[in-house]
Amino acid sequence: VDIWEALRAQKPSRPTTPNMMSDEERQLQ
């Protein structure tokens, strides 16, 4: 998803794990 690519570019220091992404996706949606 484009939003995740943007988040990764803005926060490279933050590790994007499957669990974190799933949890954040639920919050965004």
PDB file of C-alpha atoms in Angstrom:
ATOM      1  CA  VAL A   1       0.000   0.000   0.000  1.00  0.00           C
ATOM      2  CA  ASP A   2       1.252   3.504  -0.825  1.00  0.00           C
ATOM      3  CA  ILE A   3       0.586   4.786   2.700  1.00  0.00           C
ATOM      4  CA  TRP A   4       2.892   2.151   4.188  1.00  0.00           C
ATOM      5  CA  GLU A   5       5.632   3.010   1.682  1.00  0.00           C
ATOM      6  CA  ALA A   6       5.337   6.657   2.712  1.00  0.00           C
ATOM      7  CA  LEU A   7       5.453   5.753   6.398  1.00  0.00           C
ATOM      8  CA  ARG A   8       8.550   3.636   5.832  1.00  0.00           C
ATOM      9  CA  ALA A   9      10.248   6.518   4.008  1.00  0.00           C
ATOM     10  CA  GLN A  10       9.365   8.959   6.779  1.00  0.00           C
ATOM     11  CA  LYS A  11      10.246   6.563   9.631  1.00  0.00           C
ATOM     12  CA  PRO A  12      13.209   4.431   8.485  1.00  0.00           C
ATOM     13  CA  SER A  13      14.369   3.970  12.076  1.00  0.00           C
ATOM     14  CA  ARG A  14      11.122   2.226  12.995  1.00  0.00           C
ATOM     15  CA  PRO A  15      11.168  -1.529  12.269  1.00  0.00           C
ATOM     16  CA  THR A  16       8.050  -2.598  10.362  1.00  0.00           C
ATOM     17  CA  THR A  17       7.159  -6.070  11.577  1.00  0.00           C
ATOM     18  CA  PRO A  18       4.129  -7.997  10.243  1.00  0.00           C
ATOM     19  CA  ASN A  19       2.455  -7.793  13.660  1.00  0.00           C
ATOM     20  CA  MET A  20       2.983  -4.036  13.958  1.00  0.00           C
ATOM     21  CA  MET A  21       1.771  -3.409  10.423  1.00  0.00           C
ATOM     22  CA  SER A  22      -1.346  -5.516  10.964  1.00  0.00           C
ATOM     23  CA  ASP A  23      -2.112  -3.697  14.201  1.00  0.00           C
ATOM     24  CA  GLU A  24      -1.552  -0.271  12.658  1.00  0.00           C
ATOM     25  CA  GLU A  25      -3.623  -1.188   9.612  1.00  0.00           C
ATOM     26  CA  ARG A  26      -6.558  -2.046  11.853  1.00  0.00           C
ATOM     27  CA  GLN A  27      -6.215   1.318  13.628  1.00  0.00           C
ATOM     28  CA  LEU A  28      -6.041   3.250  10.345  1.00  0.00           C
ATOM     29  CA  GLN A  29      -8.991   1.393   8.869  1.00  0.00           C
TER      30      GLN A  29
END
